[in-house]
Short mmCIF file of C-alpha atoms in Angstrom, two decimals:
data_model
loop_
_atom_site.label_atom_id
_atom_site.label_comp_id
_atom_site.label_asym_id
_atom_site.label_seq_id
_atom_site.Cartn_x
_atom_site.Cartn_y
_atom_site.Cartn_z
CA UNK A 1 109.95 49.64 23.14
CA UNK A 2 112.37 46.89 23.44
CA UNK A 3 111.16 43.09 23.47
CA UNK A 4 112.35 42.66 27.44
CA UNK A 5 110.11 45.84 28.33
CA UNK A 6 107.26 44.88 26.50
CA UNK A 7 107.56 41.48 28.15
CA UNK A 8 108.02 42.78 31.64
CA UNK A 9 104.71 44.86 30.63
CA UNK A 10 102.94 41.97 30.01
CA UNK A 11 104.24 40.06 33.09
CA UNK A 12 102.93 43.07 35.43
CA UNK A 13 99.56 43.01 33.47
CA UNK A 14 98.79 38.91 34.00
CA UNK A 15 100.50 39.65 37.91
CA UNK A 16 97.71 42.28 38.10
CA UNK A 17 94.41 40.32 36.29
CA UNK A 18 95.29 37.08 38.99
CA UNK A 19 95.78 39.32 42.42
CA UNK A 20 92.95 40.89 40.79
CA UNK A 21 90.55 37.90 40.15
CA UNK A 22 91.32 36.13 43.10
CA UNK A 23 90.14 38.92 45.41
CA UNK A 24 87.15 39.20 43.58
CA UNK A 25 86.81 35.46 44.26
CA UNK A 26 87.07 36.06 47.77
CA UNK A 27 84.66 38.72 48.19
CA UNK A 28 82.11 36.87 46.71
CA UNK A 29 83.05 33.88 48.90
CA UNK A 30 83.07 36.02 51.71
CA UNK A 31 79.72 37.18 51.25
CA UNK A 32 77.94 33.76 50.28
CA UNK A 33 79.54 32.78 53.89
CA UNK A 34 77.75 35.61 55.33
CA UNK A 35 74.52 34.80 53.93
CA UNK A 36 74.78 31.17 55.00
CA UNK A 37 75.21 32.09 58.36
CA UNK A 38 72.28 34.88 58.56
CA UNK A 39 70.40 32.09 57.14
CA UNK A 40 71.51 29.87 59.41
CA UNK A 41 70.42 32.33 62.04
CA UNK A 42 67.42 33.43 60.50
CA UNK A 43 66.24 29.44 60.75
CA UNK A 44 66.92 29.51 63.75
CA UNK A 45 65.91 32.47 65.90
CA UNK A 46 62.39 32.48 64.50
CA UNK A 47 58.87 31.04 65.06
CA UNK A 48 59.12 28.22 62.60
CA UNK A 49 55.83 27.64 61.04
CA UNK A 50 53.72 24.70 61.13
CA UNK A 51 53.87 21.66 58.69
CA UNK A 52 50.18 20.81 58.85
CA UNK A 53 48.28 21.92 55.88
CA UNK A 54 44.91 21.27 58.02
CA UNK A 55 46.79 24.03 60.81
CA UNK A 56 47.01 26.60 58.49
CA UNK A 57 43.47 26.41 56.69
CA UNK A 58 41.66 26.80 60.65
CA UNK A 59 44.04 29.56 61.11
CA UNK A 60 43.59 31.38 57.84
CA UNK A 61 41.01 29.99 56.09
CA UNK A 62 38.36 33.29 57.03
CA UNK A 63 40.95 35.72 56.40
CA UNK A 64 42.54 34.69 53.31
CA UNK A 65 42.42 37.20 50.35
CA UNK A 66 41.16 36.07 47.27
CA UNK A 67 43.84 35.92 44.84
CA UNK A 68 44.47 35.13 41.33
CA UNK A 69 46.32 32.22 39.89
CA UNK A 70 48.46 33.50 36.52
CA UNK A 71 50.16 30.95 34.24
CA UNK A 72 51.78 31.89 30.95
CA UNK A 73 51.97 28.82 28.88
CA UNK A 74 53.72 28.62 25.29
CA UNK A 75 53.95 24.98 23.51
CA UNK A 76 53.49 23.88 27.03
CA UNK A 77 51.22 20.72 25.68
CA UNK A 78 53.24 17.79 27.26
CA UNK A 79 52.72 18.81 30.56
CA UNK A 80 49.88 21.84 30.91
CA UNK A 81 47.26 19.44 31.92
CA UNK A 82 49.01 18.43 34.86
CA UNK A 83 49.79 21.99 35.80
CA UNK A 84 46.54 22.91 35.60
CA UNK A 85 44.93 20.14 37.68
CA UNK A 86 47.48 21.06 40.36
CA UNK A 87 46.84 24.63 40.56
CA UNK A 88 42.72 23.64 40.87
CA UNK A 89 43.91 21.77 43.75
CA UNK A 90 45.47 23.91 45.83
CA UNK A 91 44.12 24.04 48.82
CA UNK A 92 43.25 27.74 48.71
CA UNK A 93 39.39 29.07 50.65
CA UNK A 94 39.03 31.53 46.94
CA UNK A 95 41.44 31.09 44.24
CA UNK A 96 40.92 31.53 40.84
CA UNK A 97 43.46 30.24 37.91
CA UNK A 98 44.05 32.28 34.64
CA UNK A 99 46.05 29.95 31.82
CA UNK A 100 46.95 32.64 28.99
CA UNK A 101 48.45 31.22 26.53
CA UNK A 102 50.72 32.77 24.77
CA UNK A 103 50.32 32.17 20.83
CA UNK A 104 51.21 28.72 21.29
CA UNK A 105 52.33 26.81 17.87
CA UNK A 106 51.46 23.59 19.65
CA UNK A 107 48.46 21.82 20.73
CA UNK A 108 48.03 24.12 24.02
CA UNK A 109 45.17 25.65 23.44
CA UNK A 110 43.17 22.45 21.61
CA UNK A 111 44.44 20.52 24.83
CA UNK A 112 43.07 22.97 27.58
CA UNK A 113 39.87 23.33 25.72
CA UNK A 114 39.69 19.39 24.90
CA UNK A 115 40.62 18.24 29.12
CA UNK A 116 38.87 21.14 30.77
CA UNK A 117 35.32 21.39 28.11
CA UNK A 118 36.54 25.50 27.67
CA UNK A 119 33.96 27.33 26.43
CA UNK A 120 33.94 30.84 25.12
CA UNK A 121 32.83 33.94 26.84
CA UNK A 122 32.71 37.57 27.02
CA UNK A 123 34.94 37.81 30.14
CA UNK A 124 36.56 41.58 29.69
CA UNK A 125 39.91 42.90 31.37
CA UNK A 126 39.58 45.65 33.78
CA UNK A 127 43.35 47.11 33.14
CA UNK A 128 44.83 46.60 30.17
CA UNK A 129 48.88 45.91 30.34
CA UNK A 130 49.34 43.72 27.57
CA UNK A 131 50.50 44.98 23.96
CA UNK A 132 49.47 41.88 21.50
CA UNK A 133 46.11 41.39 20.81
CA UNK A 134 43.51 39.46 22.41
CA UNK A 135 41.79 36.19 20.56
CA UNK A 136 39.25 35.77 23.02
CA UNK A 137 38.91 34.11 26.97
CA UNK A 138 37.56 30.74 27.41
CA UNK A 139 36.19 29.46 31.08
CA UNK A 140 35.96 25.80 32.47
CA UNK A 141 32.20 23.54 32.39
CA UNK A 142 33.87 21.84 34.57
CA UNK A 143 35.49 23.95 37.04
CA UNK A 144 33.78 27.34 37.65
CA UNK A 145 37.35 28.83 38.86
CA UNK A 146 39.81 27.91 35.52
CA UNK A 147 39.79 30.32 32.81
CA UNK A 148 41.95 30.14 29.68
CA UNK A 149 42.87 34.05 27.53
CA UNK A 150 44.05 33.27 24.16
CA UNK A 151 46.27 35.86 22.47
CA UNK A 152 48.82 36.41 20.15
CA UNK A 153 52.73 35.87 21.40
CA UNK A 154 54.22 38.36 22.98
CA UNK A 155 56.50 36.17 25.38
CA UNK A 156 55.65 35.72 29.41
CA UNK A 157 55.98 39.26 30.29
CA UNK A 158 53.19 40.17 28.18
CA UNK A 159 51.32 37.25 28.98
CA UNK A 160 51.40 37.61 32.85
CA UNK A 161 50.37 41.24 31.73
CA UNK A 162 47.32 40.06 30.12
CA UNK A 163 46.12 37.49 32.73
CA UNK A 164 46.58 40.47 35.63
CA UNK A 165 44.61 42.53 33.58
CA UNK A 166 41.66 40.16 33.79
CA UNK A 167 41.96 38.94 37.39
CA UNK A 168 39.40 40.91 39.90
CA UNK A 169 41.25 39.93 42.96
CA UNK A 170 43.85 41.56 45.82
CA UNK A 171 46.16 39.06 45.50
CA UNK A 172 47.70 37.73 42.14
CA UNK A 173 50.24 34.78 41.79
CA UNK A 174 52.41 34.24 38.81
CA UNK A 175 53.59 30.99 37.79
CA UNK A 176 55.52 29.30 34.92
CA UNK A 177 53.01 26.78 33.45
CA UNK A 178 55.55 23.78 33.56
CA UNK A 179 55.63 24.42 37.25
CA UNK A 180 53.50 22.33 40.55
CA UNK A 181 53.06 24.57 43.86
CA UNK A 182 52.83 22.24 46.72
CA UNK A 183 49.31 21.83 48.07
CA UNK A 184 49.62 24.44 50.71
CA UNK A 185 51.53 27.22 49.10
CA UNK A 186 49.02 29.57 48.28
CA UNK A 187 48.17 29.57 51.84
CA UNK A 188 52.12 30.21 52.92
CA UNK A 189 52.63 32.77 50.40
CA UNK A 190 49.34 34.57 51.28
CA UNK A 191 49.94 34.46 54.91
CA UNK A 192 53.19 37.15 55.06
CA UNK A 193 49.92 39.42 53.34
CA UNK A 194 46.96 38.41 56.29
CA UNK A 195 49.53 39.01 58.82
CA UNK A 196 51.02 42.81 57.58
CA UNK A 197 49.43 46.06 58.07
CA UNK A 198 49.67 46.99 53.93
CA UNK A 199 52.95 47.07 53.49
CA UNK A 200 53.71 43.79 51.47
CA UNK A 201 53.49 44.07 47.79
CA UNK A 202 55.62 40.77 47.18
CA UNK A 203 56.30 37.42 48.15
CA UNK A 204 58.86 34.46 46.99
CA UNK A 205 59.09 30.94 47.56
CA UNK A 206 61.53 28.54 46.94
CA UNK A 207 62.01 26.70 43.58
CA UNK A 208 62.96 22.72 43.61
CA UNK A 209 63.88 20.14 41.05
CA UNK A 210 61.17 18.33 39.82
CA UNK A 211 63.66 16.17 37.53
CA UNK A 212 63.59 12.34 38.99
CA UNK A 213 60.47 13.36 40.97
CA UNK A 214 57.08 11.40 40.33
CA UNK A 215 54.61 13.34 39.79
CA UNK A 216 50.74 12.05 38.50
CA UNK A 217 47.40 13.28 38.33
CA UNK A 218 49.10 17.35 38.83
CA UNK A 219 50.72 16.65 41.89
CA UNK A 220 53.92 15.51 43.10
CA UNK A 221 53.21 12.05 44.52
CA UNK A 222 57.11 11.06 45.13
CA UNK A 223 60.57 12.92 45.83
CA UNK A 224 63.07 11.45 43.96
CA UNK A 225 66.08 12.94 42.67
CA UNK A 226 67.23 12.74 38.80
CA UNK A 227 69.98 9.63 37.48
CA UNK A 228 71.29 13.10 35.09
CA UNK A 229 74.23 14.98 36.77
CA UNK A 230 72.90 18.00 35.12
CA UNK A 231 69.87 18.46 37.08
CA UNK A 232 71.88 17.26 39.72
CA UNK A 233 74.25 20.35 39.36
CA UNK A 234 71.27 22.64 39.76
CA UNK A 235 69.62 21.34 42.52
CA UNK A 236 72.47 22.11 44.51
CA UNK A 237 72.29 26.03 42.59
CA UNK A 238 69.03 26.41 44.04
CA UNK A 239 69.81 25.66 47.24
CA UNK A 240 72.08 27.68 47.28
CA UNK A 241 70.40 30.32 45.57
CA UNK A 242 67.06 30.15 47.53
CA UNK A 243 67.75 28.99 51.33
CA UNK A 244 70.66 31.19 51.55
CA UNK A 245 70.37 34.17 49.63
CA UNK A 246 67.17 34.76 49.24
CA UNK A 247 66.73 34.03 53.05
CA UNK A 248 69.59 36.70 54.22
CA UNK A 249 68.40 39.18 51.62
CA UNK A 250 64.55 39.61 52.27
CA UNK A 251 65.67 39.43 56.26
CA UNK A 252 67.59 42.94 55.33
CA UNK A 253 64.60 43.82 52.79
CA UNK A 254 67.06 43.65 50.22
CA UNK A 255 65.90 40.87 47.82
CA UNK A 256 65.52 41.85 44.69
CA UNK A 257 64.64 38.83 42.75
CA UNK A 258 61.23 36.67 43.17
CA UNK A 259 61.76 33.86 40.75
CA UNK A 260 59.39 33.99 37.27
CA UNK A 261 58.33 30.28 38.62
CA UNK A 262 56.43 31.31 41.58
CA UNK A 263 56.03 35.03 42.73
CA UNK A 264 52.80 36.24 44.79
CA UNK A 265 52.27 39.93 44.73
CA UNK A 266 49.23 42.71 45.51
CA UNK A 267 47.60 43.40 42.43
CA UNK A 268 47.00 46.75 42.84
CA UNK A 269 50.87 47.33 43.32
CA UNK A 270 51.51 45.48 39.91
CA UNK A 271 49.16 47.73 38.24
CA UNK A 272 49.93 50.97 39.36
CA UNK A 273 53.40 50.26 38.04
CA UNK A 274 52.25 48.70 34.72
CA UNK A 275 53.00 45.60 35.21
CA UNK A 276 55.96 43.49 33.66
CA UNK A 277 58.48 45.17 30.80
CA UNK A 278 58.00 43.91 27.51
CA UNK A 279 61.43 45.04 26.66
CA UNK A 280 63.74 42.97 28.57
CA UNK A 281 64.27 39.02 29.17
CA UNK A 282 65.22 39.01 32.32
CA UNK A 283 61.14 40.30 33.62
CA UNK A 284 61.23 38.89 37.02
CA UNK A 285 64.76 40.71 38.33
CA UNK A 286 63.43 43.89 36.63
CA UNK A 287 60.12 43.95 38.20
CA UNK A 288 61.09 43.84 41.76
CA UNK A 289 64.06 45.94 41.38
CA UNK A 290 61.45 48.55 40.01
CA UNK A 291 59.06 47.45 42.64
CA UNK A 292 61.31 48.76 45.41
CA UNK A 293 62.52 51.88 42.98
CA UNK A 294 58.78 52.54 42.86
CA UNK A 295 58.45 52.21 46.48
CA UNK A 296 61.31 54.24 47.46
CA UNK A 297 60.27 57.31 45.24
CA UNK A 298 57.02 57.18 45.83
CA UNK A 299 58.43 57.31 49.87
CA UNK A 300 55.95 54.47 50.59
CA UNK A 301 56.98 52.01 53.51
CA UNK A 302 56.73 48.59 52.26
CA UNK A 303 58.04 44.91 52.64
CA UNK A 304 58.98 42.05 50.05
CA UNK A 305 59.67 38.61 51.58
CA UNK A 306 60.53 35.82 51.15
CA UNK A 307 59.22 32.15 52.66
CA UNK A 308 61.18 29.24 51.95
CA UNK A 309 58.41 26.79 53.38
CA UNK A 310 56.85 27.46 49.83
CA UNK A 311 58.10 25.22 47.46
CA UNK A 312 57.57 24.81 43.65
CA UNK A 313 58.46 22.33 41.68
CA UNK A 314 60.37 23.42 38.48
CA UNK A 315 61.68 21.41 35.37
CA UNK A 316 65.25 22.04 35.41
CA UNK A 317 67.29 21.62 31.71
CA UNK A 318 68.34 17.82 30.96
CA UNK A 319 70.39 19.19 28.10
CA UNK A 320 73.36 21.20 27.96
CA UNK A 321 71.89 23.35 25.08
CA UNK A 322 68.44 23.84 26.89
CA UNK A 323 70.83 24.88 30.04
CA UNK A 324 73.18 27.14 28.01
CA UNK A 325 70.24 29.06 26.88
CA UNK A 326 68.54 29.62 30.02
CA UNK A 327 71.61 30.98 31.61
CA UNK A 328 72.30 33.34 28.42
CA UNK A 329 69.23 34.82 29.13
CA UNK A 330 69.52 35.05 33.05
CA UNK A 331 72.48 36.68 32.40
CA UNK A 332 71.45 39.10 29.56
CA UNK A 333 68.67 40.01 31.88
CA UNK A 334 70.49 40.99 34.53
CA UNK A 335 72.76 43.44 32.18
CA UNK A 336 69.52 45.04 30.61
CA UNK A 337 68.08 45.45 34.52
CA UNK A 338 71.45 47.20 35.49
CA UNK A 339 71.29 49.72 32.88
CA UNK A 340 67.96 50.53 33.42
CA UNK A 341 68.36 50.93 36.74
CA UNK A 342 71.89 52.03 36.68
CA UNK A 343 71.06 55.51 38.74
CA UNK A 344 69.70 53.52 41.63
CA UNK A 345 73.59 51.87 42.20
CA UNK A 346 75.05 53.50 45.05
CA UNK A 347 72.60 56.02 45.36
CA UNK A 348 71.54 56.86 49.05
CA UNK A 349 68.25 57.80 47.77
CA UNK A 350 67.59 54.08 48.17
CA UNK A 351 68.61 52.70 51.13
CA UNK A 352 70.13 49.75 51.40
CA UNK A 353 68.97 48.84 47.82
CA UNK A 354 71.09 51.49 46.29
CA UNK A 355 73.81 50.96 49.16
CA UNK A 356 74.17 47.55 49.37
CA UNK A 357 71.98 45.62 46.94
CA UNK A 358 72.41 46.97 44.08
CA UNK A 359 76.48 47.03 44.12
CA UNK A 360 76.42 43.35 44.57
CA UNK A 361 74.25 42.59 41.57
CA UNK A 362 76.99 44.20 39.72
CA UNK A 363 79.76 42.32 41.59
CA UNK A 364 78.01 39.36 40.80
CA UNK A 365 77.00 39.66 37.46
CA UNK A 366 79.40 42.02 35.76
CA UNK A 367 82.67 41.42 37.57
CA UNK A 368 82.29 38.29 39.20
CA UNK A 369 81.83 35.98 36.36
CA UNK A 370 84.59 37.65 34.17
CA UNK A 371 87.05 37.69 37.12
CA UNK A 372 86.45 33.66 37.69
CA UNK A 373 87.24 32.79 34.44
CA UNK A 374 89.75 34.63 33.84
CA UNK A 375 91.31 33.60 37.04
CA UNK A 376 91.45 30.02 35.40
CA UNK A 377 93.38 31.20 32.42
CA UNK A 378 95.77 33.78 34.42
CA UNK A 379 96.93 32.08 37.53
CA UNK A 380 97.84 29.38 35.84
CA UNK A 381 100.01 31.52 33.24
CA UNK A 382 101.26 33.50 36.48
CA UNK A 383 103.04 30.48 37.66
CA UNK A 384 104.39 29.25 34.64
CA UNK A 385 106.34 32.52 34.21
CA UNK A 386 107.42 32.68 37.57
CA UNK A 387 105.65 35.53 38.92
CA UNK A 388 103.18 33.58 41.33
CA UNK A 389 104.07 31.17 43.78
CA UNK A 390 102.33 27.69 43.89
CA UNK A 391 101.03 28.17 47.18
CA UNK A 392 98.58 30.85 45.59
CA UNK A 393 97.62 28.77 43.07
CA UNK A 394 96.39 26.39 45.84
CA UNK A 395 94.64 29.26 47.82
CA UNK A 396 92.79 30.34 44.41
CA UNK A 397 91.89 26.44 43.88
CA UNK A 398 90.58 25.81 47.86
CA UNK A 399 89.19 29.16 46.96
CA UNK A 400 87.01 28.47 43.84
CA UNK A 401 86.58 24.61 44.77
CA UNK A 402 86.81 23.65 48.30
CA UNK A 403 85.17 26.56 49.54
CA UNK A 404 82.34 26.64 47.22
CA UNK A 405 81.48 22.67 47.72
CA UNK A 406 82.03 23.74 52.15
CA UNK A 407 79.17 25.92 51.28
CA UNK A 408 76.54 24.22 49.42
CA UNK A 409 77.00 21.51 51.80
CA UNK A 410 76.03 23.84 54.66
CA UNK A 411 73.19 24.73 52.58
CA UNK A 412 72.59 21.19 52.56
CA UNK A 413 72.35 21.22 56.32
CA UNK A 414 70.32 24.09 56.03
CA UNK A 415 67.88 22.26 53.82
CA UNK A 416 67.27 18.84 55.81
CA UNK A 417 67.05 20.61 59.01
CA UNK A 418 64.15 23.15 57.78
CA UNK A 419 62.49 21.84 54.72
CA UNK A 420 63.18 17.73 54.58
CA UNK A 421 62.75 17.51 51.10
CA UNK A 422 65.49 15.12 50.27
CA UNK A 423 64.35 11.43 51.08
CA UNK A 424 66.77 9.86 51.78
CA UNK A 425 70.90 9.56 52.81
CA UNK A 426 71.11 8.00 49.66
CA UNK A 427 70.34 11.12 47.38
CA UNK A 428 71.97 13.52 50.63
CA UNK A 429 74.93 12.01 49.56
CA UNK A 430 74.49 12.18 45.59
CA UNK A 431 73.68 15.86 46.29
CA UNK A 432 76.98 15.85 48.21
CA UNK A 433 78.73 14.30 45.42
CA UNK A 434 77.04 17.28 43.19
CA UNK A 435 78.28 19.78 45.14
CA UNK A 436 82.01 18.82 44.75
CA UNK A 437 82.17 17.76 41.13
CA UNK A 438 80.28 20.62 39.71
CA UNK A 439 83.23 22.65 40.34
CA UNK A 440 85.23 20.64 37.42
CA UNK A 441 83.12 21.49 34.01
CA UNK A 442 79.56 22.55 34.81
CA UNK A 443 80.65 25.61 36.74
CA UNK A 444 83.17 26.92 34.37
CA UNK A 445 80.30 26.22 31.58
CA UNK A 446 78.22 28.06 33.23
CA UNK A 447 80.59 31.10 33.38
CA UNK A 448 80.79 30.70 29.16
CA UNK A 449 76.99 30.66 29.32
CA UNK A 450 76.89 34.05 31.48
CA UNK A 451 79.25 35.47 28.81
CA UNK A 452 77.31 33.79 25.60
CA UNK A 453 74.53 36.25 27.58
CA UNK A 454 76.60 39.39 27.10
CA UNK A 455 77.32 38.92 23.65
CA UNK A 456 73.69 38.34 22.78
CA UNK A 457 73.12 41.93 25.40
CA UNK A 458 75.46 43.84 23.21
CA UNK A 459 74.73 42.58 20.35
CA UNK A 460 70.87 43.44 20.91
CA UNK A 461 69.73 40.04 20.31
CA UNK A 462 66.30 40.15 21.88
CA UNK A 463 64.87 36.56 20.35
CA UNK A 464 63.61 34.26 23.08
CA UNK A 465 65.88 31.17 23.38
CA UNK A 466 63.89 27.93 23.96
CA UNK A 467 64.59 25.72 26.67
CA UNK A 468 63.92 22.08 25.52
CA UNK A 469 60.95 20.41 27.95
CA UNK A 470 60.22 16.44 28.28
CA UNK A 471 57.18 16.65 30.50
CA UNK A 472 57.07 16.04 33.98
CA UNK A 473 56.10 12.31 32.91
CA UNK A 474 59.82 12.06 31.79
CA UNK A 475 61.32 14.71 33.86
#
C-alpha cells in the first residue's frame, strides 16, 4: 500500500469518527431537549403540591406508614452528628433511624455512642442480607427511635443490607450519612406510597448542594451557594440531572436511577429481591434497574417515582481528586450494571425499559462519552486537513457549548419557578455563569474521569475510591 493510499485511508477514517461523533452529540442533545420540555410540561400540567409542612402532617399524619430511616456511615466523624440530629427531626408521625456503621477506622462509632449515650442491646435482624459480620447494635438513652449496628466493612451496599435487615417497618429510606433531608421529606416521599393502591416499590427525590450552605444544629439554617467553581459546576449537573431527567423519566415509568443519597422504597420489595449487590460500585443504578427486571418477570404491575419537592442536601467534591474519583466510580458502575443486565437492552420483554430505557443508558454511558471526546480531538484534525469545513466546526462547538449552557439555563427556569431554592439573583446569575464556563475544562475532565472509570471496569479494580469530606461546618 502506497503512502498516498494509506493517507487517503486515514483521511476517510478521521472524516468518519467526526460525522460520527457529532451525531452522537446531537442525539443526546436532542433528547436532553426533550426531557426539558416534558419536564417543563410535567410542572406544569399537574396539581402542584403544597409548601406547608403543617398542610401535609393534617393531611397525612394518620395514614403515614411507619418507615425506617437507613444511614451507612464510614469515617463519617466530622459531620455524623449533625446527620443524625437531622434525621431525629424530621417531621415524620413514626420514623425510626438505623446508623450502621460500616467498620469505620475513625472515631464514628466512639462519637455516636459519646453524643447519643448508645447503649448495647440484643436487638436481632429479622432478614439477613448482609455478608460481613455483625459486632453488635447499640440504641439511644436519649432518643427511643436512633439505633446504631456496628459491623465489619463491607462498603454501603452491605451496610444498607444490614440496617434493612433490622428495620420492622413497610417503608425503609436509605440515605448517605453526610447527607440532611429537609424537614418534610419523609412525609413527600411517603406520600406517592399513602396515595397508590400497592404498586409503588420506589421513590426519589432530588439531591442539592450543600457546599456554601449553613447548616447548624443538623439542619440547614441558610441557602447559600459555594465561593469554589467546582461545586459550582455540579450544582448546575444536578439540576440538570434531577429536574429534568429524572422528572421526564419516572413520568414514562422509565427511571432507572434513585440516587444512593436519598431513595425511599417498600421493604418488603427490597427483601424479596435480596437487597443491594455486594459485587458492584455502582449499587443504586443496579438496584432499580433490577427492581423493574424483577417486576417485569415476575409480571407484577408496579410504579417508581420520582418527587422533586424532596430535597437532600449532599456534600458535593471541593477537590478535583475527590471529584475524579466519584465519577470513576459512577461510571464503572454503570458498565458493571449494563453487563449484568445486558439481556434486558432492547428486549420487548420489558417494555419501555428494554425499549427505550435501557438503549439510552448505553448511549449515554458507553458511546456518548467516547464520541464527545473524541469529537474534540477529530474535528479539529478534520479541518486542518481539509476534509471538514469550518462551518461544522462551529455547528459541533454551538453543539457541545451553546446548546448545553441553553439547557441548563432552562433547567434553571425550571428550578426557581418550582422549587425556589436559589436565594437570590445574585447566585441565579453565578449559577448562570456555571453553566457556560463549565463547558471549557470541567466538562471535558469529566469525560477523562468517565474513561479513568472504564479502565478501572476492565481492569477489575473493585477497591472503593474515597471521596475527600470537610464537614458540613466547612462545606
Amino acid at each position: 500500500m502506497s503512502l498516498a493510499e494509506s493517507l487517503n485511508i486515514l483521511s476517510q477514517i478521521v472524516l468518519y469518527l467526526a460525522f460520527g461523533c457529532m451525531i452522537i452529540v446531537a442525539y443526546r442533545n436532542a433528547v436532553s431537549l426533550t426531557q426539558l420540555l416534558l419536564a417543563a410540561y410535567v410542572f406544569a400540567t399537574r396539581v402542584k403540591p403544597s409548601s406547608a409542612s403543617l398542610d401535609l402532617w393534617h393531611r397525612y399524619a394518620d395514614l403515614a406508614l411507619p418507615i425506617s430511616v437507613i444511614a451507612p456511615a464510614f469515617n463519617e466523624e466530622l459531620s455524623i452528628v449533625e446527620s443524625v440530629k437531622a434525621l431525629l427531626a424530621l417531621e415524620y408521625p413514626e420514623h425510626e433511624v438505623i446508623v450502621v456503621n460500616d467498620g469505620s477506622s475513625d472515631k464514628t462509632l466512639a462519637t455516636l455512642i459519646t453524643n447519643f449515650d448508645m447503649v448495647k442491646t440484643n436487638r436481632q435482624q429479622i432478614a439477613a442480607l448482609q455478608t460481613t459480620e455483625l459486632f453488635g447494635a447499640y440504641k439511644s438513652k436519649t432518643h427511643p427511635n436512633l439505633w446504631v449496628i456496628d459491623k465489619e466493612n463491607g462498603r454501603k451496599a452491605d451496610a444498607a443490607n444490614a440496617g434493612i435487615g433490622f428495620a420492622r417497618t413497610p417503608l425503609v429510606c436509605v440515605i448517605d450519612a453526610d447527607s440532611i433531608i429537609e424537614p418534610d421529606g419523609l412525609l413527600r416521599a411517603a406520600e406517592p406510597f399513602m396515595l397508590d393502591d400497592g404498586k409503588m416499590v420506589a421513590v426519589g427525590g432530588a439531591i442539592r448542594i450543600a457546599n456554601g450552605c449553613e447548616i447548624r444544629g443538623g439542619s440547614l439554617r441558610k441557602i447559600g451557594l459555594s465561593k469554589n467553581w467546582l461545586p459550582r459546576f455540579q450544582v448546575v449537573e444536578y439540576l440538570r440531572a434531577f429536574l429534568t431527567a429524572r422528572v421526564a423519566n419516572a413520568h414514562f415509568n422509565t427511571l432507572l436511577l434513585i440516587s444512593g443519597a436519598f431513595g425511599v422504597f417498600r421493604r418488603s420489595t427490597l427483601v424479596e429481591m435480596g437487597g443491594y449487590r455486594h459485587d458492584t460500585v455502582g449499587e443504586d443504578l443496579e438496584l432499580v434497574v433490577r427492581m423493574h427486571r424483577h417486576m417485569r418477570e415476575k409480571k407484577e404491575d408496579y410504579r417508581i417515582d420520582f418527587v422533586p419537592e424532596i430535597v437532600c442536601w449532599t456534600e458535593a467534591p471541593a477537590e478535583w481528586g475527590g471529584l475524579k474519583n466519584q465519577r470513576a466510580r459512577w461510571q464503572q458502575g454503570a458498565l458493571e450494571t449494563l453487563i449484568k443486565h445486558w439481556r434486558m437492552v432492547g428486549n420487548p420483554r420489558y417494555g419501555r425499559i428494554g425499549l427505550f430505557a435501557m438503549p439510552q443508558v448505553v448511549i449515554e454511558d458507553i458511546l456518548g462519552p467516547p464520541a464527545e471526546l473524541i469529537g474534540y480531538l477529530v474535528v479539529p484534525l478534520a479541518i486542518l486537513l481539509g476534509l471538514l469545513d469550518p462551518i461544522a466546526a462551529v455547528a459541533y462547538f454551538c453543539m457541545t457549548v451553546l446548546f448545553g449552557t441553553g439547557l441548563s439555563l432552562g433547567t434553571l427556569i425550571l428550578e426557581e419557578i418550582q422549587l425556589r431554592r436559589t436565594p437570590s439573583a445574585a447566585d441565579l446569575a453565578r449559577i448562570g455563569a456555571a453553566a457556560f464556563i463549565e463547558n471549557f475544562g470541567y466538562r471535558q475532565a469529566n469525560l477523562v474521569f468517565r474513561f479513568i472509570g472504564i479502565k478501572r471496569h476492565f481492569k477489575k479494580e473493585t477497591a472503593w475510591s474515597p471521596v475527600p469530606r470537610v464537614g458540613f461546618g466547612a462545606a
